């Protein structure tokens, strides 16, 4: 495989991480510093803390994705390192989902006090997105492990 065939995906990983970093540095910080309604600030702070905590596994998963793309570039896609990277991505996605599930009561309180029921749906989007990513990574991990096992069996028989 030619080196750089995953360049588009690497650029996409960087482009996914950049707006999240900008939002974390300026957007969420400004929201916590100057809430739209100071009466809701005590509800808003746990949500902001949860968003900042979820950034840690998010960037860890992006790093593992970048490493996985590097393995593909070096023709090491069918290796235990790739399986391990997919395992880390799966665990990070599960952690993100758990963090947002823990934030849901605060989002519910904020939606109830602000009379904005649609806010609950926006709180559920990261939960379901990270669950889908975790399931997808688990399926890829299992398929890759089976392919590695088949490859090692074929190498032993020849």
mmCIF file of C-alpha atoms in Angstrom:
data_model
loop_
_atom_site.group_PDB
_atom_site.id
_atom_site.type_symbol
_atom_site.label_atom_id
_atom_site.label_comp_id
_atom_site.label_asym_id
_atom_site.label_seq_id
_atom_site.Cartn_x
_atom_site.Cartn_y
_atom_site.Cartn_z
ATOM 1 C CA UNK A 1 0.000 0.000 0.000
ATOM 2 C CA UNK A 2 1.352 3.399 -0.907
ATOM 3 C CA UNK A 3 2.336 5.585 1.989
ATOM 4 C CA UNK A 4 -0.074 8.446 2.432
ATOM 5 C CA UNK A 5 -3.197 6.653 1.270
ATOM 6 C CA UNK A 6 -4.739 7.421 4.623
ATOM 7 C CA UNK A 7 -3.800 11.093 4.402
ATOM 8 C CA UNK A 8 -7.427 12.119 3.916
ATOM 9 C CA UNK A 9 -8.464 10.259 7.063
ATOM 10 C CA UNK A 10 -5.609 11.765 9.065
ATOM 11 C CA UNK A 11 -6.681 15.228 7.945
ATOM 12 C CA UNK A 12 -10.252 14.370 8.939
ATOM 13 C CA UNK A 13 -9.071 13.328 12.418
ATOM 14 C CA UNK A 14 -7.284 16.660 12.829
ATOM 15 C CA UNK A 15 -10.331 18.544 11.525
ATOM 16 C CA UNK A 16 -12.554 16.714 14.017
ATOM 17 C CA UNK A 17 -10.278 17.541 16.932
ATOM 18 C CA UNK A 18 -9.724 21.214 16.109
ATOM 19 C CA UNK A 19 -13.291 22.537 16.609
ATOM 20 C CA UNK A 20 -13.669 20.521 19.796
ATOM 21 C CA UNK A 21 -10.474 22.083 21.114
ATOM 22 C CA UNK A 22 -11.641 25.572 20.142
ATOM 23 C CA UNK A 23 -15.045 24.994 21.734
ATOM 24 C CA UNK A 24 -13.400 23.730 24.894
ATOM 25 C CA UNK A 25 -10.958 26.603 25.134
ATOM 26 C CA UNK A 26 -13.348 29.451 24.401
ATOM 27 C CA UNK A 27 -16.972 28.406 24.047
ATOM 28 C CA UNK A 28 -17.581 26.251 27.100
ATOM 29 C CA UNK A 29 -15.305 28.417 29.239
ATOM 30 C CA UNK A 30 -17.254 31.556 28.319
ATOM 31 C CA UNK A 31 -20.534 29.757 28.968
ATOM 32 C CA UNK A 32 -19.389 28.719 32.437
ATOM 33 C CA UNK A 33 -17.986 32.176 33.177
ATOM 34 C CA UNK A 34 -21.025 34.093 31.890
ATOM 35 C CA UNK A 35 -24.129 31.894 31.971
ATOM 36 C CA UNK A 36 -27.112 33.160 29.994
ATOM 37 C CA UNK A 37 -29.200 33.036 33.158
ATOM 38 C CA UNK A 38 -27.326 33.157 36.482
ATOM 39 C CA UNK A 39 -30.225 31.324 38.153
ATOM 40 C CA UNK A 40 -29.253 28.173 36.245
ATOM 41 C CA UNK A 41 -25.508 28.397 36.915
ATOM 42 C CA UNK A 42 -25.559 25.769 39.670
ATOM 43 C CA UNK A 43 -27.092 23.307 37.179
ATOM 44 C CA UNK A 44 -24.795 24.367 34.365
ATOM 45 C CA UNK A 45 -21.478 23.829 36.177
ATOM 46 C CA UNK A 46 -21.724 20.010 36.475
ATOM 47 C CA UNK A 47 -22.575 19.862 32.768
ATOM 48 C CA UNK A 48 -19.517 21.962 31.886
ATOM 49 C CA UNK A 49 -17.312 19.774 34.085
ATOM 50 C CA UNK A 50 -18.701 16.669 32.355
ATOM 51 C CA UNK A 51 -18.003 18.142 28.934
ATOM 52 C CA UNK A 52 -14.416 18.925 29.904
ATOM 53 C CA UNK A 53 -13.954 15.436 31.366
ATOM 54 C CA UNK A 54 -15.325 13.856 28.181
ATOM 55 C CA UNK A 55 -12.694 15.714 26.139
ATOM 56 C CA UNK A 56 -9.964 13.542 27.679
ATOM 57 C CA UNK A 57 -11.192 10.174 26.315
ATOM 58 C CA UNK A 58 -12.231 11.931 23.091
ATOM 59 C CA UNK A 59 -8.670 13.035 22.382
ATOM 60 C CA UNK A 60 -7.304 9.679 23.526
ATOM 61 C CA UNK A 61 -9.567 7.992 20.955
ATOM 62 C CA UNK A 62 -8.451 10.434 18.262
ATOM 63 C CA UNK A 63 -4.826 9.643 19.098
ATOM 64 C CA UNK A 64 -5.506 5.902 18.845
ATOM 65 C CA UNK A 65 -7.250 6.489 15.515
ATOM 66 C CA UNK A 66 -4.205 8.389 14.285
ATOM 67 C CA UNK A 67 -1.969 5.503 15.397
ATOM 68 C CA UNK A 68 -4.241 2.979 13.665
ATOM 69 C CA UNK A 69 -3.999 4.950 10.428
ATOM 70 C CA UNK A 70 -0.213 4.939 10.830
ATOM 71 C CA UNK A 71 -0.270 1.147 11.163
ATOM 72 C CA UNK A 72 -2.287 0.944 7.965
ATOM 73 C CA UNK A 73 0.259 3.171 6.184
ATOM 74 C CA UNK A 74 3.114 0.900 7.317
ATOM 75 C CA UNK A 75 1.269 -2.272 6.199
ATOM 76 C CA UNK A 76 0.855 -3.355 9.823
ATOM 77 C CA UNK A 77 -2.938 -3.255 9.784
ATOM 78 C CA UNK A 78 -3.209 -6.960 10.589
ATOM 79 C CA UNK A 79 -1.258 -6.840 13.823
ATOM 80 C CA UNK A 80 -1.968 -7.020 17.508
ATOM 81 C CA UNK A 81 -1.168 -3.298 17.774
ATOM 82 C CA UNK A 82 -4.172 -2.523 15.567
ATOM 83 C CA UNK A 83 -6.399 -4.728 17.704
ATOM 84 C CA UNK A 84 -5.122 -2.945 20.808
ATOM 85 C CA UNK A 85 -5.789 0.486 19.254
ATOM 86 C CA UNK A 86 -9.356 -0.549 18.421
ATOM 87 C CA UNK A 87 -9.766 -1.795 21.969
ATOM 88 C CA UNK A 88 -8.672 1.592 23.318
ATOM 89 C CA UNK A 89 -11.066 3.387 20.965
ATOM 90 C CA UNK A 90 -13.902 1.160 22.165
ATOM 91 C CA UNK A 91 -13.107 1.821 25.826
ATOM 92 C CA UNK A 92 -12.830 5.577 25.264
ATOM 93 C CA UNK A 93 -16.206 5.639 23.507
ATOM 94 C CA UNK A 94 -17.778 3.737 26.410
ATOM 95 C CA UNK A 95 -16.261 6.198 28.897
ATOM 96 C CA UNK A 96 -17.674 9.140 26.934
ATOM 97 C CA UNK A 97 -21.091 7.490 26.896
ATOM 98 C CA UNK A 98 -20.972 6.899 30.662
ATOM 99 C CA UNK A 99 -19.961 10.508 31.316
ATOM 100 C CA UNK A 100 -22.882 11.832 29.301
ATOM 101 C CA UNK A 101 -25.277 9.416 30.995
ATOM 102 C CA UNK A 102 -24.076 10.810 34.326
ATOM 103 C CA UNK A 103 -24.716 14.340 33.024
ATOM 104 C CA UNK A 104 -28.282 13.561 31.888
ATOM 105 C CA UNK A 105 -29.955 14.364 35.245
ATOM 106 C CA UNK A 106 -28.396 17.830 35.170
ATOM 107 C CA UNK A 107 -29.416 18.304 31.549
ATOM 108 C CA UNK A 108 -32.921 17.208 32.515
ATOM 109 C CA UNK A 109 -32.995 19.731 35.384
ATOM 110 C CA UNK A 110 -31.738 22.477 33.083
ATOM 111 C CA UNK A 111 -34.317 21.591 30.432
ATOM 112 C CA UNK A 112 -37.076 21.499 33.033
ATOM 113 C CA UNK A 113 -36.144 24.806 34.648
ATOM 114 C CA UNK A 114 -35.680 26.539 31.284
ATOM 115 C CA UNK A 115 -38.757 24.849 29.770
ATOM 116 C CA UNK A 116 -36.726 23.464 26.866
ATOM 117 C CA UNK A 117 -37.534 19.753 26.427
ATOM 118 C CA UNK A 118 -35.504 19.552 23.212
ATOM 119 C CA UNK A 119 -32.366 20.026 25.270
ATOM 120 C CA UNK A 120 -32.720 16.442 26.494
ATOM 121 C CA UNK A 121 -32.431 15.190 22.910
ATOM 122 C CA UNK A 122 -29.243 17.197 22.445
ATOM 123 C CA UNK A 123 -27.879 15.582 25.595
ATOM 124 C CA UNK A 124 -28.636 12.126 24.240
ATOM 125 C CA UNK A 125 -26.836 12.602 20.910
ATOM 126 C CA UNK A 126 -23.305 12.092 22.342
ATOM 127 C CA UNK A 127 -24.514 9.028 24.259
ATOM 128 C CA UNK A 128 -25.835 7.265 21.196
ATOM 129 C CA UNK A 129 -22.999 8.435 18.930
ATOM 130 C CA UNK A 130 -20.371 7.068 21.295
ATOM 131 C CA UNK A 131 -22.288 3.798 21.710
ATOM 132 C CA UNK A 132 -22.351 3.397 17.917
ATOM 133 C CA UNK A 133 -18.601 4.075 17.763
ATOM 134 C CA UNK A 134 -17.958 1.577 20.578
ATOM 135 C CA UNK A 135 -19.985 -1.137 18.841
ATOM 136 C CA UNK A 136 -18.329 -0.423 15.501
ATOM 137 C CA UNK A 137 -14.863 -0.575 17.086
ATOM 138 C CA UNK A 138 -15.774 -3.835 18.860
ATOM 139 C CA UNK A 139 -16.941 -5.423 15.598
ATOM 140 C CA UNK A 140 -13.806 -4.266 13.772
ATOM 141 C CA UNK A 141 -11.646 -5.503 16.640
ATOM 142 C CA UNK A 142 -13.222 -8.946 16.520
ATOM 143 C CA UNK A 143 -12.977 -9.157 12.720
ATOM 144 C CA UNK A 144 -9.369 -8.042 12.776
ATOM 145 C CA UNK A 145 -8.518 -10.570 15.477
ATOM 146 C CA UNK A 146 -10.155 -13.348 13.433
ATOM 147 C CA UNK A 147 -8.209 -12.248 10.344
ATOM 148 C CA UNK A 148 -4.962 -12.288 12.332
ATOM 149 C CA UNK A 149 -5.785 -15.782 13.631
ATOM 150 C CA UNK A 150 -6.526 -17.051 10.117
ATOM 151 C CA UNK A 151 -3.316 -15.462 8.828
ATOM 152 C CA UNK A 152 -1.237 -17.101 11.565
ATOM 153 C CA UNK A 153 -2.860 -20.497 10.833
ATOM 154 C CA UNK A 154 -2.039 -20.114 7.148
ATOM 155 C CA UNK A 155 1.527 -19.144 7.953
ATOM 156 C CA UNK A 156 1.920 -22.281 10.066
ATOM 157 C CA UNK A 157 0.528 -24.636 7.396
ATOM 158 C CA UNK A 158 2.753 -23.372 4.606
#
